[in-house]
Coordinates of C-alpha atoms and ligand atoms in Angstrom, one line a residue:
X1 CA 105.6 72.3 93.9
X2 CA 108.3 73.3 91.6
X3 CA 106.6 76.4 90.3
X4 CA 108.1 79.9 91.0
X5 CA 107.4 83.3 90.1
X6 CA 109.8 85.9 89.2
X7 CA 109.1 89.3 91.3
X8 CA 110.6 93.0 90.1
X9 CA 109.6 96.6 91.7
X10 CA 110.9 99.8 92.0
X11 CA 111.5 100.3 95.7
X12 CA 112.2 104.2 96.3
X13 CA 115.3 105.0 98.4
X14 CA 113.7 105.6 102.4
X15 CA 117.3 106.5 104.1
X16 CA 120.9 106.2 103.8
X17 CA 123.1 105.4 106.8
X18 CA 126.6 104.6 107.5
X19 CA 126.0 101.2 108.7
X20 CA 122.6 99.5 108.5
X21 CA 121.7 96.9 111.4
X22 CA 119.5 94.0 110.7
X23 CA 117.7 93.1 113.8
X24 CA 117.4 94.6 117.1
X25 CA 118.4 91.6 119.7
X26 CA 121.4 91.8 121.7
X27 CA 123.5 91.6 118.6
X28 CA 122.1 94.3 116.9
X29 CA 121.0 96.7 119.2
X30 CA 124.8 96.8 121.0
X31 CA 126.3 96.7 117.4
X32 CA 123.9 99.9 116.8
X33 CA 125.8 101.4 119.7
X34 CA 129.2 100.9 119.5
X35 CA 128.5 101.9 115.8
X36 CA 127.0 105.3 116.6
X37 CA 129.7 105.5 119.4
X38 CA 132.2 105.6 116.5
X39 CA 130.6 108.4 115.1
X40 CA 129.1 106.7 112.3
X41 CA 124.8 107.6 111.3
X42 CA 123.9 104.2 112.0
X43 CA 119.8 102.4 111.3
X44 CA 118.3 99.5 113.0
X45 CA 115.7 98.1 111.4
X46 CA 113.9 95.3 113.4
X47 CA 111.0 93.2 112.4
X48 CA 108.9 93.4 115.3
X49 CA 107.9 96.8 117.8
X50 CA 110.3 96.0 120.0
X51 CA 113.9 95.8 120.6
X52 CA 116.0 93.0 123.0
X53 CA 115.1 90.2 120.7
X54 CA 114.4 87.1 122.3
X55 CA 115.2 88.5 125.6
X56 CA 112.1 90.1 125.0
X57 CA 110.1 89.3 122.3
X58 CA 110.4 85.3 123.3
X59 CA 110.2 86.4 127.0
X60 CA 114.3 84.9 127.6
X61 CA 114.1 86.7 130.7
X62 CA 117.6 85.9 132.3
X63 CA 121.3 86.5 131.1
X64 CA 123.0 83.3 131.6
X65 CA 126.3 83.4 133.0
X66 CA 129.6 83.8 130.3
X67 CA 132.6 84.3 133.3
X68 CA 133.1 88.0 131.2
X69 CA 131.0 90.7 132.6
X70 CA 132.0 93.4 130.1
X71 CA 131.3 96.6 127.3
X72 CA 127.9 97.2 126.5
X73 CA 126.8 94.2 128.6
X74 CA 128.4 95.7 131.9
X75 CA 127.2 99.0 131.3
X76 CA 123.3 97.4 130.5
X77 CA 123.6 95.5 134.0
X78 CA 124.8 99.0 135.4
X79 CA 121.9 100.7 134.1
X80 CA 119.3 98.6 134.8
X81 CA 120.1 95.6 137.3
X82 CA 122.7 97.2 139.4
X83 CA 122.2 95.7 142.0
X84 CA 124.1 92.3 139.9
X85 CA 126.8 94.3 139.4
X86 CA 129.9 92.7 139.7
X87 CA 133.4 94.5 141.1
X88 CA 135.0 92.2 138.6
X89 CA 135.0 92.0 134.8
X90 CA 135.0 88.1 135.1
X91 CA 132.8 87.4 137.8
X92 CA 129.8 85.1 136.7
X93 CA 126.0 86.9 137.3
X94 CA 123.1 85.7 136.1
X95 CA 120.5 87.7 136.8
X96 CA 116.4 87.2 135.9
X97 CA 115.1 91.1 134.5
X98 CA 111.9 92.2 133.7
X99 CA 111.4 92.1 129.6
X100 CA 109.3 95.4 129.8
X101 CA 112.0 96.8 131.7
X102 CA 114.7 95.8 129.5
X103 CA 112.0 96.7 126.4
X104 CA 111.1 100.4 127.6
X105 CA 115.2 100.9 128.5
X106 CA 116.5 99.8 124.7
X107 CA 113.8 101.9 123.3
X108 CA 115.6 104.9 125.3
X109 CA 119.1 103.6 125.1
X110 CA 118.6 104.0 121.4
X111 CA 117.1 107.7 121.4
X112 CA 120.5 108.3 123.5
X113 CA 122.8 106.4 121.3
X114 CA 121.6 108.6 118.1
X115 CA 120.6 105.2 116.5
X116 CA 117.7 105.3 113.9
X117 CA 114.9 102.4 114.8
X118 CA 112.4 102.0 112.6
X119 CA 110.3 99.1 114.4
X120 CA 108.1 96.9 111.6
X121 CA 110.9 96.9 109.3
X122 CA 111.1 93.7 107.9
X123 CA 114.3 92.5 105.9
X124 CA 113.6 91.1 102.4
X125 CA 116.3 91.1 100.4
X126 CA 119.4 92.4 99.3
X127 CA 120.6 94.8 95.9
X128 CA 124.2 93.3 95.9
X129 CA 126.7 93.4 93.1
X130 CA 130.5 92.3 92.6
X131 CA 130.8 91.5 96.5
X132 CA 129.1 94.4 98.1
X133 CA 125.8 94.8 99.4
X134 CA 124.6 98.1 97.9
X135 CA 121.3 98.4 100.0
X136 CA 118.5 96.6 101.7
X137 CA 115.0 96.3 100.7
X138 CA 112.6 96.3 103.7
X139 CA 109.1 95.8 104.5
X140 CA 107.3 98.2 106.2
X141 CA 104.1 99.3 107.4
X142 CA 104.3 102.1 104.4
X143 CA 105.2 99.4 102.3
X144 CA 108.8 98.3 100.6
X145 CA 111.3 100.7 101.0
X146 CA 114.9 100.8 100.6
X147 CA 117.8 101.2 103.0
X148 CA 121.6 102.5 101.7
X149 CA 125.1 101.7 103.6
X150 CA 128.5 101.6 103.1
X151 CA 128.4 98.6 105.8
X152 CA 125.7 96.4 106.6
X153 CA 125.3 94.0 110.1
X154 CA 122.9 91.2 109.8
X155 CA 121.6 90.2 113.3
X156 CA 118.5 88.4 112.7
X157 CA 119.7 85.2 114.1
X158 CA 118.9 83.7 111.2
X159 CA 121.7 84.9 108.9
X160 CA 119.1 85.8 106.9
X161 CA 120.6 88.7 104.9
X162 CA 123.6 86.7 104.4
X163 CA 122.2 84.1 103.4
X164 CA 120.2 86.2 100.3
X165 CA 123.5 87.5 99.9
X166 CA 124.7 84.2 98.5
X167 CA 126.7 83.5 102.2
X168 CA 127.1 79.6 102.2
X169 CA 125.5 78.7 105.2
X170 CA 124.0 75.5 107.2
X171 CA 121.7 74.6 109.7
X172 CA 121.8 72.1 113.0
X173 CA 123.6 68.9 113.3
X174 CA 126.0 67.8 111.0
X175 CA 124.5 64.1 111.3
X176 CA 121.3 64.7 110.6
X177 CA 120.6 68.8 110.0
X178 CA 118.7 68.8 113.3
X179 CA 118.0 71.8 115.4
X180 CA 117.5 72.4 119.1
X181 CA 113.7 72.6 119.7
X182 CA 111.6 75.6 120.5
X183 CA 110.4 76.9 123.9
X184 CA 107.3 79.3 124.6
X185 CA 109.0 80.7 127.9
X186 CA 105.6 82.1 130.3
X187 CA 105.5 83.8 133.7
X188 CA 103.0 82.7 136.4
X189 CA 102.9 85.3 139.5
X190 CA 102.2 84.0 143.0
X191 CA 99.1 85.7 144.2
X192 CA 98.9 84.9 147.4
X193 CA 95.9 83.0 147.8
X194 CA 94.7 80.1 146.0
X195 CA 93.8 80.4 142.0
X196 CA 91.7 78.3 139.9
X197 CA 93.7 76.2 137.7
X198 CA 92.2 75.9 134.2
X199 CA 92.9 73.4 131.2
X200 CA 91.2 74.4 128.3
X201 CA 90.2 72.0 126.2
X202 CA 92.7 69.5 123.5
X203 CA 95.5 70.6 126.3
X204 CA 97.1 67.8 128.0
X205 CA 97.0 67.0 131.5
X206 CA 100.4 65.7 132.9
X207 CA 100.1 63.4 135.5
X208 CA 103.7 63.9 136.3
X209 CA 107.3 65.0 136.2
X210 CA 108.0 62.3 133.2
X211 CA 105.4 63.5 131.0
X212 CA 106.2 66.9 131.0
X213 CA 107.6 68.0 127.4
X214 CA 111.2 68.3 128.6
X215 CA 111.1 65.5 131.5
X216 CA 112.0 68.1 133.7
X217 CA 110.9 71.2 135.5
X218 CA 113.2 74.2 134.4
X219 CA 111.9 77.6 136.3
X220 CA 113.6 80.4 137.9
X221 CA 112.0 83.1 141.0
X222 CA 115.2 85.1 141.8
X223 CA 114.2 88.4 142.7
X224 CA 111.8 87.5 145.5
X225 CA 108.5 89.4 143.8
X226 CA 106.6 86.2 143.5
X227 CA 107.3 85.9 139.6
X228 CA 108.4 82.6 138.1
X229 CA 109.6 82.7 135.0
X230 CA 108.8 78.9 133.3
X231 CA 111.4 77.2 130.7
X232 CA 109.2 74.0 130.0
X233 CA 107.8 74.0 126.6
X234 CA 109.6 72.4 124.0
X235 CA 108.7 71.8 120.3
X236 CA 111.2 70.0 118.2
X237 CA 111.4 72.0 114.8
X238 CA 114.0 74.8 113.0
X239 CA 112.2 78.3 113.5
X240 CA 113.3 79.3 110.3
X241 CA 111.4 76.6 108.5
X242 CA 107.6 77.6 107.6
X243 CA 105.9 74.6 109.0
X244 CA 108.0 74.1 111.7
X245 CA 107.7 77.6 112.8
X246 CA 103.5 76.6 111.9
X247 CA 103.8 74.1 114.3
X248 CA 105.2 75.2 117.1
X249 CA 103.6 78.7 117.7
X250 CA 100.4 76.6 118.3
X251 CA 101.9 73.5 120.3
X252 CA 103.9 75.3 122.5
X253 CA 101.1 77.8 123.8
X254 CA 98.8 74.5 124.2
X255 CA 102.0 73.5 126.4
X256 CA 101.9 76.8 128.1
X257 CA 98.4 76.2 129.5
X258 CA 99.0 71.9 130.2
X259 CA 102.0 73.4 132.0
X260 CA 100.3 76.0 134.1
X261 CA 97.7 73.9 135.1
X262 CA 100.4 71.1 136.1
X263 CA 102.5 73.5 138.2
X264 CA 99.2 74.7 140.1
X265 CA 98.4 71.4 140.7
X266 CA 101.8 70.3 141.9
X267 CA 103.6 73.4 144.4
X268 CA 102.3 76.2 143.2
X269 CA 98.3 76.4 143.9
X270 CA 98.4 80.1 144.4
X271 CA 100.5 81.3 141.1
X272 CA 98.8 82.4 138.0
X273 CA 99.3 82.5 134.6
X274 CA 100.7 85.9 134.2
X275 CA 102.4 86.8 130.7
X276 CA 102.6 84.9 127.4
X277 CA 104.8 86.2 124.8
X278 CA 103.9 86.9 121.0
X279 CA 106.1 84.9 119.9
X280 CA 107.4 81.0 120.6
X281 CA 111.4 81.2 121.3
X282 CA 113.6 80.2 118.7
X283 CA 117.5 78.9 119.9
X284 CA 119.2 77.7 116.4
X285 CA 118.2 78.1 112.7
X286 CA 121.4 79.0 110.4
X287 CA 125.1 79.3 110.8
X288 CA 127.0 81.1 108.0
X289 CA 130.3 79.4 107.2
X290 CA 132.9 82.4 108.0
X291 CA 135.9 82.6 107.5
X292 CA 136.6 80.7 110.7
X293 CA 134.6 77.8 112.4
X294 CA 133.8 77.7 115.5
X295 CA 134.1 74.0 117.2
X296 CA 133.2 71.7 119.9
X297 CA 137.1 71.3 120.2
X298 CA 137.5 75.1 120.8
X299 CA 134.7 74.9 123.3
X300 CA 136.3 72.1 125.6
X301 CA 140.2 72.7 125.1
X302 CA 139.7 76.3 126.2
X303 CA 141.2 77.9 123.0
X304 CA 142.6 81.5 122.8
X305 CA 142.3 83.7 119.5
X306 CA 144.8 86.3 118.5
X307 CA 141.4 87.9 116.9
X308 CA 138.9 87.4 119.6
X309 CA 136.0 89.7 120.2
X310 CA 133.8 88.1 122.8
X311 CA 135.0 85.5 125.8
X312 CA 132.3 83.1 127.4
X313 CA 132.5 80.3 129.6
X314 CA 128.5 79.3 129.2
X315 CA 128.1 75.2 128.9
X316 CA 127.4 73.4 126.1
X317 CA 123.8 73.4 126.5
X318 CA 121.6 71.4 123.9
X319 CA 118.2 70.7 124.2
X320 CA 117.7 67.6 122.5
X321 CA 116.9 68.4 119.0
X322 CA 115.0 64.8 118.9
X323 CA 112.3 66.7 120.7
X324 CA 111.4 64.8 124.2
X325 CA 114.1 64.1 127.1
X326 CA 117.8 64.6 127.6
X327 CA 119.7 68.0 127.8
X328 CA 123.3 68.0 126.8
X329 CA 124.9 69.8 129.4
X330 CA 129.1 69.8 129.6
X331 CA 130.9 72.1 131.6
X332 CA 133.0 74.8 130.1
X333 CA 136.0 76.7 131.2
X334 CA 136.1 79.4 129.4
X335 CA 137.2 79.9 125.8
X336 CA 138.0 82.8 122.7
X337 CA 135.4 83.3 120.0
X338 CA 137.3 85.0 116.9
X339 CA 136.7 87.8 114.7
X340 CA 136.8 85.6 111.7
X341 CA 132.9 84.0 112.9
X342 CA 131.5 86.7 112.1
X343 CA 133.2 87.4 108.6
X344 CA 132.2 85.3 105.4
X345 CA 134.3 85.5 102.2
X346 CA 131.4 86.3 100.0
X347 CA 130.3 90.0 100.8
X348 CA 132.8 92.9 101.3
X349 CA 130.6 94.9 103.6
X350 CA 128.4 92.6 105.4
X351 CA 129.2 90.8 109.1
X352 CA 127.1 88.8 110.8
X353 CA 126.6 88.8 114.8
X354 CA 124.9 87.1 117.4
X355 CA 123.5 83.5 117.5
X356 CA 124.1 82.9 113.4
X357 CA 127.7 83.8 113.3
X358 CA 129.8 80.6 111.9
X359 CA 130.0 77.8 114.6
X360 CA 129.4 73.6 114.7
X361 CA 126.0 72.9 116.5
X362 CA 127.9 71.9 119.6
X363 CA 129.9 75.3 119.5
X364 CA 126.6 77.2 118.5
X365 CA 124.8 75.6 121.8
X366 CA 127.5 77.9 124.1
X367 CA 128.1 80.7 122.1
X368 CA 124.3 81.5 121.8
X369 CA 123.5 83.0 125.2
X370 CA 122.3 87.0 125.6
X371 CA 125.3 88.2 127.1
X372 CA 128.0 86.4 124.5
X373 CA 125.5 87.7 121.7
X374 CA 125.7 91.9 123.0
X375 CA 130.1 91.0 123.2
X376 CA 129.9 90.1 119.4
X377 CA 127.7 92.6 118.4
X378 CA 129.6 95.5 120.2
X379 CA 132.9 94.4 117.9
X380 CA 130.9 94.0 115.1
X381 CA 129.5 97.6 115.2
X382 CA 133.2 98.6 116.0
X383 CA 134.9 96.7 112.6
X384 CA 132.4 97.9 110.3
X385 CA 133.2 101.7 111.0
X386 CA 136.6 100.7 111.1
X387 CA 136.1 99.2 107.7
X388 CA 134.5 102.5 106.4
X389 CA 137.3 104.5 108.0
X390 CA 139.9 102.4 105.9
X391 CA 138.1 102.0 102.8
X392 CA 138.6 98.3 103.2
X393 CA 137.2 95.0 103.4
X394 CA 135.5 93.4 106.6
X395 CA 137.8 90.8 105.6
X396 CA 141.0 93.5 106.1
X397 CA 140.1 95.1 109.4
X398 CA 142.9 96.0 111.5
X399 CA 142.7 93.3 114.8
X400 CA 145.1 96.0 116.3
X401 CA 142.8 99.2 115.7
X402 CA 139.5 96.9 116.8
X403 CA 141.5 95.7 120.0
X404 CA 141.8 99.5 120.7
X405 CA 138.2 100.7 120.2
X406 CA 137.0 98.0 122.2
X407 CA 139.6 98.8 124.7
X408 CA 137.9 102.7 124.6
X409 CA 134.4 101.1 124.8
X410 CA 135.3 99.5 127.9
X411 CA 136.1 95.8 127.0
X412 CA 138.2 94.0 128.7
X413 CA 139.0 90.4 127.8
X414 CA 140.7 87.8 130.7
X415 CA 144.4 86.9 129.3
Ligands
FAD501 C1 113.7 79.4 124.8 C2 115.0 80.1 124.9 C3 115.6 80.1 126.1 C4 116.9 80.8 126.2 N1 117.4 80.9 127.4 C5 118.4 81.8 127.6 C6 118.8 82.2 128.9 O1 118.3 81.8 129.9 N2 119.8 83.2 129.0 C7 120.4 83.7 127.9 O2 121.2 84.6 128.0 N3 120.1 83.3 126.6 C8 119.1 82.4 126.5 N4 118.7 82.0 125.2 C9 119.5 82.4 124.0 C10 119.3 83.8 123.6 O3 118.0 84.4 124.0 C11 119.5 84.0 122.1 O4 120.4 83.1 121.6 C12 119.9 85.4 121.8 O5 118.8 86.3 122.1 C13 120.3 85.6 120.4 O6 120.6 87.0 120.2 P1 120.6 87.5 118.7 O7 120.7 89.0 118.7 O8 121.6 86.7 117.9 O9 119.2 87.1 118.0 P2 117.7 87.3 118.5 O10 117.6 87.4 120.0 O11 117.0 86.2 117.9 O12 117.3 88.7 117.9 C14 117.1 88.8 116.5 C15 116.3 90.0 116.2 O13 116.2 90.2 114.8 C16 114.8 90.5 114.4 N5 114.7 90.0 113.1 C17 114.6 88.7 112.6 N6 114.4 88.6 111.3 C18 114.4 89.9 110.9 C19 114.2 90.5 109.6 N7 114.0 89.8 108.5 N8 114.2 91.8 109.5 C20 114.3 92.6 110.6 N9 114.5 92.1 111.9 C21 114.5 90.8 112.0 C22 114.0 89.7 115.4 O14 112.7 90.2 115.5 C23 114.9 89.9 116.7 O15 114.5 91.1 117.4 C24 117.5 81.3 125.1 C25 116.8 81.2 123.8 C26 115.6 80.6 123.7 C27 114.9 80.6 122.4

């Protein structure tokens, strides 16, 4: 279909902010903070009604470990899962939360931080002119409305305001544009006593282990409460892709139930299906090309960065974007991710943080954990009132001045 329709409103000014966030996942939400924390009136506008992304929404309910317990990430873990809090900065936790915990505490984090949410606020598009993003236009449940800033963040995970923006961008592996797949994560709750398993018809009975969608079983029952959170589903697909996106929401909740009814059939007779989430989990869709690249060769040598802002040592973890089978997982000793990721050359006042920032598909695969994603959003919030404070460019923040701030917000990076 090569037809296309031109579409022109007036969209009346909602709010004006110092820095708009787009997206309210573990990018967004700590750029939100550290961005209020600098004094600056700061809006989050996230698509859904709740904040944590998919640590929530997609029910991601563990923070793998990056070797860098630190900033906004420490002082969530302090808040909330105390009990994993480490003496040291770089000790490795990983520990499984509840996703209505974490929901109901970013929801009051936010009220604390002086952050503006509006929840069902939808990116569209940009107004954008000679570099610079002027304002946002958003969809909400009153309709389009418009968002002003003097810097914007975009942390949709799917670049998706830079991308309207007119960032270059790309998406999965450079052989073949291939994405890792899709996972509906689901909790099953030990009762007890025996429960009836149930298959519902057109769902697939898995006779065993090797039939499973992953070959595998991948579950987790940490906190001794008789809830197992289950990482089995997989969908090959890019979630930012309409019938990919189609296709998946529906395959992997038939998973969900094949699973279920497999598990309760093979170790676990007495746990039942206990929460689905609205939404199937998405792990890679688009990388903006930044001004720097993050690579595979970064990864594995270890490399330092005169302008880091977040330190992980998470594997390179790729579920097999071919769909069925292998997981490539490589061990990782800890490396630098630079400023420069999350800057393009395009737009004056835009940055983008989290899982979208600029990085190879092998890179991407380590960089995209929770815990890496809250690091780059905290700097990001940082620059961009720095950038307002200097009248200057993303491009021209001072690494010295962000170094400090981060530094005052309680980051502390391993030498
Ligand atoms: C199945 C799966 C398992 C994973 N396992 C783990 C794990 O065990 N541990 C771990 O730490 N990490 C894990 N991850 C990775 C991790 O959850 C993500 O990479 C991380 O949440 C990315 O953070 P983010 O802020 O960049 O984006 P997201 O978490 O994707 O958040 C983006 C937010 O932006 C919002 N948004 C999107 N588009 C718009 C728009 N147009 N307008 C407004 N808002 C918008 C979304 O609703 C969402 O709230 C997993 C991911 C998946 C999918």
């Amino acid at each position: 279909m090569n037809k296309s329709y031109g579409f022109q409103r007036q969209v009346d000014l909602h709010a004006k902010a110092d820095v708009v966030v787009l997206g309210g996942g573990p990018a967004g939400t700590a750029a939100a903070i550290s961005a209020s924390r600098c004094g600056k009136k700061v809006i989050l506008l996230e698509q859904s009604g709740q904040l944590g992304g998919m640590g929530t929404l997609g029910n991601v309910s563990i923070f793998m470990p990056i070797g860098n317990v630190t900033g906004i990430y420490r002082e969530m873990i302090a808040e909330v899962l105390a009990e994993y809090l480490p003496d040291n900065h770089d000790t490795s936790i990983a520990p499984q939360y509840s996703p209505f915990a974490l929901r109901y505490y970013l929801n009051e984090k936010m009220k604390k931080e002086n952050v503006d949410v509006y929840y069902h606020a939808e990116f569209i598009g940009v107004i954008s002119g000679q570099r610079q993003i002027q304002a946002v236009i958003v969809s909400t449940r009153d309709g389009l409305k418009a968002f002003e800033a003097k810097q914007f963040i975009d942390c949709t995970g799917d670049a998706r305001a830079a991308i309207d923006a007119g960032v270059p961008y790309c998406s999965g592996r450079e052989s073949d544009g291939l994405t890792q797949p899709m996972t509906l994560m689901f909790m099953m709750q030990n009762t007890g006593k025996p429960v009836k398993s149930m298959l519902p018809e057109g769902c697939y009975e898995y006779k065993d282990k090797s039939e499973l969608p992953q070959g595998r079983h991948l579950f987790w029952e940490r906190n001794n409460d008789g809830m197992l959170l289950v990482n089995m589903t997989r969908v090959k697909g890019n979630g930012a892709k309409i019938e990919d996106i189609n296709f998946a929401e529906t395959e992997s909740l038939k998973q969900v139930f094949s699973i279920a009814y497999y598990l309760q059939n093979n170790g676990f007779e007495t746990y039942a299906l206990s929460h689905i989430p609205g939404q199937v989990g998405v792990r890679e869709t688009n990388q903006i090309q930044g001004l720097y690249t993050l690579t595979e060769q970064d990864v594995v040598g270890g490399r330092r960065f005169e302008d880091v802002v977040a330190q992980t040592n998470y594997e390179i973890d790729i579920h097999s974007p071919d769909g069925k089978g292998t997981t490539d997982e490589r061990h990782v000793s800890g490396y630098d991710i630079p400023y420069r990721c999350m800057v393009s050359d395009a737009i004056n006042n835009l940055l983008v943080a989290g899982r979208s920032i600029s990085a190879t598909h092998v890179a991407m695969s380590s960089m995209r954990v929770q815990p890496t994603c809250y690091a780059l959003g905290q700097a990001a919030g940082i620059a961009a009132s720095i950038a307002i404070n200097n009248s200057c460019s993303v491009k021209n923040v001072s690494m010295e001045t962000l170094h400090e701030r981060l530094s005052e917000q309680g980051v502390v990076f391993k030498k």
